[in-house]
Amino acid sequence: MKNIKLIKYGKYFLSVLFLLISFGCDKYLDVDTDTDNPTVAPLNQLLPNIEIATASMVDFNFWSGDMLSVYTHQTVAREEQDQYGTKAGNVLLNNDWDNLYLSLTDIQTLTAQATESGDDIYKGIGQILMAYMMSVAVDMWGDVPFSEATSLKTGVVSPVFDDQKAIYQVAFDLLDEGKASLNNGAGIKPSSDDFFYGGSVSKWIKFANSFKLKLYNQMRLSAQFDQSGFDALVAENNFFTSNSDDFQFTHTGTISPRDERNQLFRGAYGGAQVTYYISPWFYEILKGMNPNIFTGTEDPRIPYYWANQLAPGQFPRDQGDAATGDPKADYWDTSTGFFSIRFGSIGPNRDHAVQTDATFPGIFPCGGRYDTGTGFSRTIASGTGIVPRRIFTYDEFLYVQAELIQVGLMSGDAATKLTEAMTASFAKVDQVVAGSGTAQTVPVLSGSVAVNDFISDINSEFTAASNEKQLEIIMTQKWVATFGDPMDQYNDYRRTGYPVLANPLGSSPEYQLNNNDGFPLVDSQTVLNNKFQFTFFWPQQEINLNQNAPGQKDPTTYKVFWDN
């Protein structure tokens, strides 16, 4: 395995734009020692930009969350990501690639300056964020530039693509080194410039440990799984203990000079067109309509997850033909008002303008509207956008533990841990709603009869299930709980095959909806012309300009090393 030296971390610049940025930074850093014009950016100014970039990675709106949420069947789109058709030149994926490598430069600068100045807490945070960013890069693309990624000043304009397994090992090392730096605790302590934990050493260490356990779980079926390292981490037992430990980025309602609202909210509620359709597959599982899992068990989170513009029984307004009774809808449930389009649809009603009929993401995933069951008219004022960008949370961590117990890598009772995870998931919804600034009256979920009954029903299904079905239940509940955070869902599906996703080529009927109105769903109107992409294309510009780049991959066969 190639040895990757930490001194080389960072970003290379291939385009003229990035060369200009690099030149500009050099001019800034090369000025004389005038105390009114510092030669280095202060640590407390570097860290906020790094953390904003970290939160942006695989987010929505400008980033690849738009693709990931379709690939994990929580949203549907009319764009190329439908039918797993994302291309090598996709702008949103390229944005993530550029964001990643620009961020590495800042992280390298932060850790180098903090090392020189003896500010160990800043250094430790930088090391942990580097580990997070590079693990996500591997999870997205596999092999990526890393060891030579900051070598532009030494003449390297075509950095090699490093082996993904080697990068993952460095990520593990960085997490340990970051913890050591934090425990040293020397120098200046971050405060408000640390958007994640306000400079709390204990919370950063909990995150490093919890995230490391997630990475171990992710690679548990690969030859690189380190049993002794895993056992030592479990024995240390310093993990997330409540949702106050969540690794998430807090959004605000500020609009100017920078719009600080949740990106999914901005994309969903801020435009004239419908950008994010809620997946009917997701809808039917939460409604208890799917015949293979959670059948007859309706999820109490539904009104928190999406909001229907149509009231129950209200006929579609945009395209519906009242004279014939034809709703002209690709997917519409008259009993609830839910209105969307199906994955892979080629039906005659897929591409209609449905701005006043479509169902929108709700208060939990993006700070949109809580669904009162009476319908509404979507505007930017329908919600606040003041909900966090959830990256890795306590409830998600509990699902990781439940999986590890279920497969025999951790001691404990999987059913008990699943109950803890579900309970924490409902508490997370309550926490997000309470902080959203909504003017609506929104019921508390935790402890309600509906929630208690739901958890009891899932537990009963779990107890009666086979070992494999129990794993499916854990992963599917995790998929439901993490709505709005699709990166780990993409990882989970590739690792385990769960949750089971919609398949236009599968058995009929694909969907269970029947309004009994003479206009049934037609299965032949959903197709799948592309295979599932196990990774994403490398940006085509990178392939074209980097002389050390490999040939473009086939993402339907090229897999991350932990994907078995």
mmCIF file of N, CA, C and O in Angstrom, residues 39-128:
data_model
loop_
_atom_site.group_PDB
_atom_site.id
_atom_site.type_symbol
_atom_site.label_atom_id
_atom_site.label_comp_id
_atom_site.label_asym_id
_atom_site.label_seq_id
_atom_site.Cartn_x
_atom_site.Cartn_y
_atom_site.Cartn_z
ATOM 1 N N THR A 39 0.579 38.388 7.328
ATOM 2 C CA THR A 39 1.046 37.515 6.246
ATOM 3 C C THR A 39 0.332 36.172 6.229
ATOM 4 O O THR A 39 0.503 35.411 5.290
ATOM 5 N N VAL A 40 -0.406 35.858 7.278
ATOM 6 C CA VAL A 40 -1.161 34.613 7.323
ATOM 7 C C VAL A 40 -2.586 34.909 7.768
ATOM 8 O O VAL A 40 -2.827 35.850 8.519
ATOM 9 N N ALA A 41 -3.510 34.089 7.285
ATOM 10 C CA ALA A 41 -4.894 34.228 7.726
ATOM 11 C C ALA A 41 -5.011 33.684 9.139
ATOM 12 O O ALA A 41 -4.537 32.588 9.432
ATOM 13 N N PRO A 42 -5.652 34.410 10.055
ATOM 14 C CA PRO A 42 -5.802 33.928 11.430
ATOM 15 C C PRO A 42 -6.580 32.627 11.471
ATOM 16 O O PRO A 42 -7.474 32.376 10.653
ATOM 17 N N LEU A 43 -6.262 31.786 12.453
ATOM 18 C CA LEU A 43 -6.931 30.505 12.586
ATOM 19 C C LEU A 43 -8.429 30.670 12.739
ATOM 20 O O LEU A 43 -9.210 29.867 12.209
ATOM 21 N N ASN A 44 -8.844 31.697 13.478
ATOM 22 C CA ASN A 44 -10.285 31.874 13.716
ATOM 23 C C ASN A 44 -11.016 32.437 12.512
ATOM 24 O O ASN A 44 -12.239 32.599 12.552
ATOM 25 N N GLN A 45 -10.287 32.732 11.430
ATOM 26 C CA GLN A 45 -10.932 33.071 10.168
ATOM 27 C C GLN A 45 -10.867 31.906 9.177
ATOM 28 O O GLN A 45 -11.740 31.764 8.318
ATOM 29 N N LEU A 46 -9.847 31.080 9.300
ATOM 30 C CA LEU A 46 -9.750 29.897 8.449
ATOM 31 C C LEU A 46 -10.806 28.858 8.809
ATOM 32 O O LEU A 46 -11.454 28.279 7.935
ATOM 33 N N LEU A 47 -10.979 28.620 10.120
ATOM 34 C CA LEU A 47 -11.862 27.540 10.544
ATOM 35 C C LEU A 47 -13.305 27.708 10.069
ATOM 36 O O LEU A 47 -13.898 26.729 9.602
ATOM 37 N N PRO A 48 -13.909 28.907 10.176
ATOM 38 C CA PRO A 48 -15.297 29.020 9.710
ATOM 39 C C PRO A 48 -15.470 28.650 8.243
ATOM 40 O O PRO A 48 -16.441 27.974 7.882
ATOM 41 N N ASN A 49 -14.557 29.088 7.389
ATOM 42 C CA ASN A 49 -14.671 28.758 5.969
ATOM 43 C C ASN A 49 -14.539 27.261 5.734
ATOM 44 O O ASN A 49 -15.233 26.679 4.889
ATOM 45 N N ILE A 50 -13.647 26.621 6.475
ATOM 46 C CA ILE A 50 -13.471 25.177 6.354
ATOM 47 C C ILE A 50 -14.754 24.456 6.751
ATOM 48 O O ILE A 50 -15.194 23.507 6.080
ATOM 49 N N GLU A 51 -15.365 24.891 7.838
ATOM 50 C CA GLU A 51 -16.559 24.203 8.320
ATOM 51 C C GLU A 51 -17.759 24.449 7.416
ATOM 52 O O GLU A 51 -18.608 23.557 7.244
ATOM 53 N N ILE A 52 -17.843 25.622 6.822
ATOM 54 C CA ILE A 52 -18.905 25.865 5.841
ATOM 55 C C ILE A 52 -18.729 24.931 4.645
ATOM 56 O O ILE A 52 -19.690 24.338 4.143
ATOM 57 N N ALA A 53 -17.488 24.777 4.190
ATOM 58 C CA ALA A 53 -17.214 23.878 3.071
ATOM 59 C C ALA A 53 -17.511 22.426 3.441
ATOM 60 O O ALA A 53 -18.041 21.659 2.635
ATOM 61 N N THR A 54 -17.200 22.056 4.669
ATOM 62 C CA THR A 54 -17.491 20.693 5.133
ATOM 63 C C THR A 54 -18.988 20.429 5.102
ATOM 64 O O THR A 54 -19.440 19.371 4.650
ATOM 65 N N ALA A 55 -19.765 21.385 5.590
ATOM 66 C CA ALA A 55 -21.219 21.234 5.605
ATOM 67 C C ALA A 55 -21.797 21.208 4.198
ATOM 68 O O ALA A 55 -22.840 20.593 3.956
ATOM 69 N N SER A 56 -21.141 21.876 3.260
ATOM 70 C CA SER A 56 -21.638 21.922 1.882
ATOM 71 C C SER A 56 -21.432 20.606 1.153
ATOM 72 O O SER A 56 -22.174 20.283 0.214
ATOM 73 N N MET A 57 -20.448 19.833 1.566
ATOM 74 C CA MET A 57 -20.129 18.582 0.874
ATOM 75 C C MET A 57 -21.345 17.670 0.862
ATOM 76 O O MET A 57 -21.936 17.376 1.904
ATOM 77 N N VAL A 58 -21.768 17.238 -0.301
ATOM 78 C CA VAL A 58 -22.925 16.377 -0.570
ATOM 79 C C VAL A 58 -24.237 16.945 -0.009
ATOM 80 O O VAL A 58 -25.161 16.208 0.315
ATOM 81 N N ASP A 59 -24.324 18.262 0.110
ATOM 82 C CA ASP A 59 -25.574 18.916 0.499
ATOM 83 C C ASP A 59 -26.475 19.015 -0.735
ATOM 84 O O ASP A 59 -26.136 18.537 -1.819
ATOM 85 N N PHE A 60 -27.617 19.672 -0.570
ATOM 86 C CA PHE A 60 -28.569 19.839 -1.671
ATOM 87 C C PHE A 60 -28.332 21.164 -2.398
ATOM 88 O O PHE A 60 -27.438 21.927 -2.066
ATOM 89 N N ASN A 61 -29.136 21.383 -3.410
ATOM 90 C CA ASN A 61 -29.251 22.647 -4.141
ATOM 91 C C ASN A 61 -28.091 22.874 -5.105
ATOM 92 O O ASN A 61 -28.285 22.812 -6.313
ATOM 93 N N PHE A 62 -26.895 23.122 -4.587
ATOM 94 C CA PHE A 62 -25.734 23.318 -5.451
ATOM 95 C C PHE A 62 -24.817 22.097 -5.440
ATOM 96 O O PHE A 62 -23.767 22.107 -6.079
ATOM 97 N N TRP A 63 -25.203 21.065 -4.721
ATOM 98 C CA TRP A 63 -24.289 19.963 -4.445
ATOM 99 C C TRP A 63 -24.941 18.627 -4.786
ATOM 100 O O TRP A 63 -26.094 18.562 -5.195
ATOM 101 N N SER A 64 -24.217 17.544 -4.571
ATOM 102 C CA SER A 64 -24.631 16.245 -5.089
ATOM 103 C C SER A 64 -25.704 15.552 -4.264
ATOM 104 O O SER A 64 -26.134 14.454 -4.629
ATOM 105 N N GLY A 65 -26.164 16.147 -3.181
ATOM 106 C CA GLY A 65 -27.313 15.598 -2.482
ATOM 107 C C GLY A 65 -28.516 15.443 -3.396
ATOM 108 O O GLY A 65 -29.365 14.563 -3.176
ATOM 109 N N ASP A 66 -28.602 16.287 -4.415
ATOM 110 C CA ASP A 66 -29.703 16.181 -5.380
ATOM 111 C C ASP A 66 -29.690 14.829 -6.093
ATOM 112 O O ASP A 66 -30.753 14.257 -6.382
ATOM 113 N N MET A 67 -28.499 14.319 -6.405
ATOM 114 C CA MET A 67 -28.397 13.003 -7.031
ATOM 115 C C MET A 67 -28.592 11.888 -6.007
ATOM 116 O O MET A 67 -29.310 10.915 -6.245
ATOM 117 N N LEU A 68 -27.941 12.047 -4.863
ATOM 118 C CA LEU A 68 -27.966 10.987 -3.860
ATOM 119 C C LEU A 68 -29.364 10.693 -3.352
ATOM 120 O O LEU A 68 -29.729 9.538 -3.125
ATOM 121 N N SER A 69 -30.175 11.733 -3.175
ATOM 122 C CA SER A 69 -31.519 11.510 -2.643
ATOM 123 C C SER A 69 -32.416 10.794 -3.645
ATOM 124 O O SER A 69 -33.359 10.098 -3.252
ATOM 125 N N VAL A 70 -32.122 10.947 -4.934
ATOM 126 C CA VAL A 70 -32.851 10.195 -5.961
ATOM 127 C C VAL A 70 -32.350 8.755 -6.004
ATOM 128 O O VAL A 70 -33.146 7.809 -6.096
ATOM 129 N N TYR A 71 -31.051 8.570 -5.907
ATOM 130 C CA TYR A 71 -30.483 7.223 -5.936
ATOM 131 C C TYR A 71 -30.916 6.399 -4.729
ATOM 132 O O TYR A 71 -30.905 5.167 -4.786
ATOM 133 N N THR A 72 -31.265 7.072 -3.627
ATOM 134 C CA THR A 72 -31.731 6.352 -2.436
ATOM 135 C C THR A 72 -33.247 6.409 -2.306
ATOM 136 O O THR A 72 -33.798 6.019 -1.280
ATOM 137 N N HIS A 73 -33.913 6.924 -3.315
ATOM 138 C CA HIS A 73 -35.374 6.862 -3.457
ATOM 139 C C HIS A 73 -36.125 7.544 -2.318
ATOM 140 O O HIS A 73 -37.134 7.038 -1.828
ATOM 141 N N GLN A 74 -35.632 8.722 -1.962
ATOM 142 C CA GLN A 74 -36.405 9.573 -1.066
ATOM 143 C C GLN A 74 -36.961 10.780 -1.805
ATOM 144 O O GLN A 74 -37.961 11.354 -1.376
ATOM 145 N N THR A 75 -36.322 11.152 -2.893
ATOM 146 C CA THR A 75 -36.898 12.135 -3.799
ATOM 147 C C THR A 75 -36.852 11.585 -5.217
ATOM 148 O O THR A 75 -36.188 10.581 -5.491
ATOM 149 N N VAL A 76 -37.555 12.255 -6.106
ATOM 150 C CA VAL A 76 -37.560 11.922 -7.528
ATOM 151 C C VAL A 76 -37.322 13.217 -8.294
ATOM 152 O O VAL A 76 -37.702 14.301 -7.829
ATOM 153 N N ALA A 77 -36.668 13.116 -9.435
ATOM 154 C CA ALA A 77 -36.378 14.296 -10.246
ATOM 155 C C ALA A 77 -36.624 13.993 -11.713
ATOM 156 O O ALA A 77 -36.642 12.837 -12.141
ATOM 157 N N ARG A 78 -36.806 15.056 -12.471
ATOM 158 C CA ARG A 78 -36.929 14.912 -13.918
ATOM 159 C C ARG A 78 -35.573 14.995 -14.610
ATOM 160 O O ARG A 78 -35.467 14.727 -15.802
ATOM 161 N N GLU A 79 -34.545 15.378 -13.849
ATOM 162 C CA GLU A 79 -33.228 15.567 -14.425
ATOM 163 C C GLU A 79 -32.515 14.231 -14.622
ATOM 164 O O GLU A 79 -33.064 13.162 -14.382
ATOM 165 N N GLU A 80 -31.247 14.292 -15.020
ATOM 166 C CA GLU A 80 -30.514 13.108 -15.454
ATOM 167 C C GLU A 80 -30.338 12.063 -14.357
ATOM 168 O O GLU A 80 -30.122 10.878 -14.667
ATOM 169 N N GLN A 81 -30.439 12.446 -13.087
ATOM 170 C CA GLN A 81 -30.286 11.455 -12.023
ATOM 171 C C GLN A 81 -31.433 10.444 -11.986
ATOM 172 O O GLN A 81 -31.316 9.387 -11.369
ATOM 173 N N ASP A 82 -32.542 10.763 -12.633
ATOM 174 C CA ASP A 82 -33.603 9.774 -12.774
ATOM 175 C C ASP A 82 -33.043 8.575 -13.541
ATOM 176 O O ASP A 82 -32.251 8.735 -14.477
ATOM 177 N N GLN A 83 -33.441 7.384 -13.132
ATOM 178 C CA GLN A 83 -32.948 6.129 -13.733
ATOM 179 C C GLN A 83 -31.426 5.992 -13.610
ATOM 180 O O GLN A 83 -30.780 5.353 -14.442
ATOM 181 N N TYR A 84 -30.849 6.599 -12.578
ATOM 182 C CA TYR A 84 -29.415 6.491 -12.303
ATOM 183 C C TYR A 84 -28.584 6.960 -13.491
ATOM 184 O O TYR A 84 -27.584 6.338 -13.852
ATOM 185 N N GLY A 85 -28.967 8.079 -14.069
ATOM 186 C CA GLY A 85 -28.328 8.523 -15.306
ATOM 187 C C GLY A 85 -27.338 9.664 -15.160
ATOM 188 O O GLY A 85 -27.022 10.319 -16.163
ATOM 189 N N THR A 86 -26.805 9.918 -13.961
ATOM 190 C CA THR A 86 -25.882 11.034 -13.763
ATOM 191 C C THR A 86 -24.650 10.874 -14.652
ATOM 192 O O THR A 86 -24.053 9.800 -14.737
ATOM 193 N N LYS A 87 -24.242 11.967 -15.300
ATOM 194 C CA LYS A 87 -23.166 11.933 -16.292
ATOM 195 C C LYS A 87 -21.866 12.517 -15.738
ATOM 196 O O LYS A 87 -21.834 13.138 -14.672
ATOM 197 N N ALA A 88 -20.792 12.337 -16.497
ATOM 198 C CA ALA A 88 -19.461 12.753 -16.063
ATOM 199 C C ALA A 88 -19.325 14.260 -15.937
ATOM 200 O O ALA A 88 -18.491 14.748 -15.185
ATOM 201 N N GLY A 89 -20.126 15.001 -16.665
ATOM 202 C CA GLY A 89 -20.032 16.457 -16.616
ATOM 203 C C GLY A 89 -21.032 17.097 -15.676
ATOM 204 O O GLY A 89 -21.232 18.324 -15.741
ATOM 205 N N ASN A 90 -21.648 16.319 -14.807
ATOM 206 C CA ASN A 90 -22.679 16.868 -13.926
ATOM 207 C C ASN A 90 -22.126 18.010 -13.084
ATOM 208 O O ASN A 90 -21.136 17.852 -12.359
ATOM 209 N N VAL A 91 -22.770 19.158 -13.155
ATOM 210 C CA VAL A 91 -22.279 20.366 -12.499
ATOM 211 C C VAL A 91 -22.269 20.218 -10.982
ATOM 212 O O VAL A 91 -21.332 20.657 -10.309
ATOM 213 N N LEU A 92 -23.298 19.595 -10.427
ATOM 214 C CA LEU A 92 -23.387 19.508 -8.975
ATOM 215 C C LEU A 92 -22.296 18.603 -8.412
ATOM 216 O O LEU A 92 -21.702 18.910 -7.365
ATOM 217 N N LEU A 93 -22.011 17.502 -9.088
ATOM 218 C CA LEU A 93 -20.911 16.649 -8.656
ATOM 219 C C LEU A 93 -19.573 17.360 -8.798
ATOM 220 O O LEU A 93 -18.696 17.237 -7.936
ATOM 221 N N ASN A 94 -19.412 18.105 -9.879
ATOM 222 C CA ASN A 94 -18.184 18.875 -10.059
ATOM 223 C C ASN A 94 -18.029 19.919 -8.961
ATOM 224 O O ASN A 94 -16.912 20.203 -8.511
ATOM 225 N N ASN A 95 -19.141 20.490 -8.517
ATOM 226 C CA ASN A 95 -19.079 21.449 -7.417
ATOM 227 C C ASN A 95 -18.521 20.799 -6.152
ATOM 228 O O ASN A 95 -17.712 21.402 -5.431
ATOM 229 N N ASP A 96 -18.959 19.579 -5.879
ATOM 230 C CA ASP A 96 -18.441 18.882 -4.703
ATOM 231 C C ASP A 96 -16.956 18.587 -4.841
ATOM 232 O O ASP A 96 -16.191 18.694 -3.880
ATOM 233 N N TRP A 97 -16.546 18.175 -6.033
ATOM 234 C CA TRP A 97 -15.126 17.895 -6.277
ATOM 235 C C TRP A 97 -14.289 19.151 -6.035
ATOM 236 O O TRP A 97 -13.272 19.119 -5.325
ATOM 237 N N ASP A 98 -14.706 20.268 -6.615
ATOM 238 C CA ASP A 98 -13.959 21.515 -6.443
ATOM 239 C C ASP A 98 -13.969 21.970 -4.984
ATOM 240 O O ASP A 98 -12.945 22.431 -4.449
ATOM 241 N N ASN A 99 -15.128 21.858 -4.345
ATOM 242 C CA ASN A 99 -15.242 22.246 -2.944
ATOM 243 C C ASN A 99 -14.294 21.418 -2.075
ATOM 244 O O ASN A 99 -13.623 21.942 -1.177
ATOM 245 N N LEU A 100 -14.219 20.129 -2.358
ATOM 246 C CA LEU A 100 -13.345 19.249 -1.601
ATOM 247 C C LEU A 100 -11.899 19.712 -1.676
ATOM 248 O O LEU A 100 -11.229 19.891 -0.657
ATOM 249 N N TYR A 101 -11.410 19.923 -2.885
ATOM 250 C CA TYR A 101 -9.990 20.201 -3.032
ATOM 251 C C TYR A 101 -9.613 21.627 -2.653
ATOM 252 O O TYR A 101 -8.502 21.871 -2.169
ATOM 253 N N LEU A 102 -10.514 22.560 -2.828
ATOM 254 C CA LEU A 102 -10.248 23.903 -2.303
ATOM 255 C C LEU A 102 -10.196 23.867 -0.783
ATOM 256 O O LEU A 102 -9.386 24.556 -0.159
ATOM 257 N N SER A 103 -11.033 23.047 -0.171
ATOM 258 C CA SER A 103 -11.063 22.952 1.288
ATOM 259 C C SER A 103 -9.786 22.339 1.834
ATOM 260 O O SER A 103 -9.319 22.715 2.915
ATOM 261 N N LEU A 104 -9.219 21.384 1.113
ATOM 262 C CA LEU A 104 -8.002 20.744 1.598
ATOM 263 C C LEU A 104 -6.864 21.746 1.739
ATOM 264 O O LEU A 104 -6.038 21.631 2.649
ATOM 265 N N THR A 105 -6.820 22.716 0.861
ATOM 266 C CA THR A 105 -5.812 23.761 0.974
ATOM 267 C C THR A 105 -5.975 24.506 2.289
ATOM 268 O O THR A 105 -5.005 24.732 3.020
ATOM 269 N N ASP A 106 -7.203 24.892 2.588
ATOM 270 C CA ASP A 106 -7.449 25.623 3.831
ATOM 271 C C ASP A 106 -7.148 24.763 5.058
ATOM 272 O O ASP A 106 -6.615 25.249 6.060
ATOM 273 N N ILE A 107 -7.508 23.485 4.987
ATOM 274 C CA ILE A 107 -7.243 22.609 6.129
ATOM 275 C C ILE A 107 -5.740 22.428 6.321
ATOM 276 O O ILE A 107 -5.231 22.445 7.446
ATOM 277 N N GLN A 108 -5.021 22.263 5.229
ATOM 278 C CA GLN A 108 -3.576 22.135 5.332
ATOM 279 C C GLN A 108 -2.971 23.390 5.939
ATOM 280 O O GLN A 108 -2.088 23.324 6.806
ATOM 281 N N THR A 109 -3.446 24.551 5.490
ATOM 282 C CA THR A 109 -2.949 25.808 6.036
ATOM 283 C C THR A 109 -3.258 25.909 7.526
ATOM 284 O O THR A 109 -2.408 26.296 8.334
ATOM 285 N N LEU A 110 -4.463 25.560 7.897
ATOM 286 C CA LEU A 110 -4.868 25.610 9.306
ATOM 287 C C LEU A 110 -3.983 24.712 10.164
ATOM 288 O O LEU A 110 -3.468 25.153 11.208
ATOM 289 N N THR A 111 -3.815 23.459 9.761
ATOM 290 C CA THR A 111 -3.045 22.535 10.589
ATOM 291 C C THR A 111 -1.574 22.922 10.640
ATOM 292 O O THR A 111 -0.929 22.779 11.695
ATOM 293 N N ALA A 112 -1.017 23.418 9.519
ATOM 294 C CA ALA A 112 0.389 23.834 9.517
ATOM 295 C C ALA A 112 0.607 25.035 10.438
ATOM 296 O O ALA A 112 1.562 25.070 11.225
ATOM 297 N N GLN A 113 -0.285 26.027 10.333
ATOM 298 C CA GLN A 113 -0.148 27.206 11.189
ATOM 299 C C GLN A 113 -0.375 26.863 12.657
ATOM 300 O O GLN A 113 0.319 27.373 13.541
ATOM 301 N N ALA A 114 -1.354 26.007 12.900
ATOM 302 C CA ALA A 114 -1.630 25.627 14.285
ATOM 303 C C ALA A 114 -0.482 24.826 14.876
ATOM 304 O O ALA A 114 -0.177 24.955 16.072
ATOM 305 N N THR A 115 0.179 24.007 14.063
ATOM 306 C CA THR A 115 1.352 23.265 14.529
ATOM 307 C C THR A 115 2.461 24.224 14.903
ATOM 308 O O THR A 115 3.106 24.094 15.956
ATOM 309 N N GLU A 116 2.689 25.215 14.040
ATOM 310 C CA GLU A 116 3.761 26.179 14.286
ATOM 311 C C GLU A 116 3.482 27.042 15.510
ATOM 312 O O GLU A 116 4.385 27.349 16.296
ATOM 313 N N SER A 117 2.227 27.416 15.683
ATOM 314 C CA SER A 117 1.879 28.319 16.799
ATOM 315 C C SER A 117 1.564 27.563 18.089
ATOM 316 O O SER A 117 1.383 28.183 19.138
ATOM 317 N N GLY A 118 1.479 26.230 18.008
ATOM 318 C CA GLY A 118 1.190 25.444 19.194
ATOM 319 C C GLY A 118 -0.265 25.451 19.606
ATOM 320 O O GLY A 118 -0.573 25.184 20.777
ATOM 321 N N ASP A 119 -1.147 25.724 18.668
ATOM 322 C CA ASP A 119 -2.587 25.755 18.963
ATOM 323 C C ASP A 119 -3.188 24.392 18.620
ATOM 324 O O ASP A 119 -3.734 24.166 17.543
ATOM 325 N N ASP A 120 -3.087 23.486 19.589
ATOM 326 C CA ASP A 120 -3.387 22.084 19.331
ATOM 327 C C ASP A 120 -4.861 21.805 19.075
ATOM 328 O O ASP A 120 -5.195 20.846 18.362
ATOM 329 N N ILE A 121 -5.758 22.588 19.651
ATOM 330 C CA ILE A 121 -7.180 22.320 19.441
ATOM 331 C C ILE A 121 -7.561 22.615 17.995
ATOM 332 O O ILE A 121 -8.269 21.828 17.351
ATOM 333 N N TYR A 122 -7.073 23.727 17.469
ATOM 334 C CA TYR A 122 -7.317 24.023 16.053
ATOM 335 C C TYR A 122 -6.714 22.924 15.174
ATOM 336 O O TYR A 122 -7.332 22.466 14.200
ATOM 337 N N LYS A 123 -5.514 22.499 15.528
ATOM 338 C CA LYS A 123 -4.862 21.447 14.752
ATOM 339 C C LYS A 123 -5.692 20.171 14.772
ATOM 340 O O LYS A 123 -5.909 19.544 13.723
ATOM 341 N N GLY A 124 -6.171 19.788 15.946
ATOM 342 C CA GLY A 124 -6.956 18.564 16.062
ATOM 343 C C GLY A 124 -8.248 18.619 15.274
ATOM 344 O O GLY A 124 -8.636 17.643 14.615
ATOM 345 N N ILE A 125 -8.916 19.773 15.316
ATOM 346 C CA ILE A 125 -10.146 19.931 14.539
ATOM 347 C C ILE A 125 -9.848 19.790 13.055
ATOM 348 O O ILE A 125 -10.572 19.115 12.310
ATOM 349 N N GLY A 126 -8.760 20.407 12.603
ATOM 350 C CA GLY A 126 -8.381 20.302 11.203
ATOM 351 C C GLY A 126 -8.088 18.869 10.797
ATOM 352 O O GLY A 126 -8.488 18.422 9.706
ATOM 353 N N GLN A 127 -7.416 18.128 11.646
ATOM 354 C CA GLN A 127 -7.099 16.730 11.333
ATOM 355 C C GLN A 127 -8.373 15.886 11.226
ATOM 356 O O GLN A 127 -8.506 15.048 10.324
ATOM 357 N N ILE A 128 -9.311 16.116 12.127
ATOM 358 C CA ILE A 128 -10.563 15.347 12.099
ATOM 359 C C ILE A 128 -11.393 15.706 10.873
ATOM 360 O O ILE A 128 -11.961 14.828 10.219
#
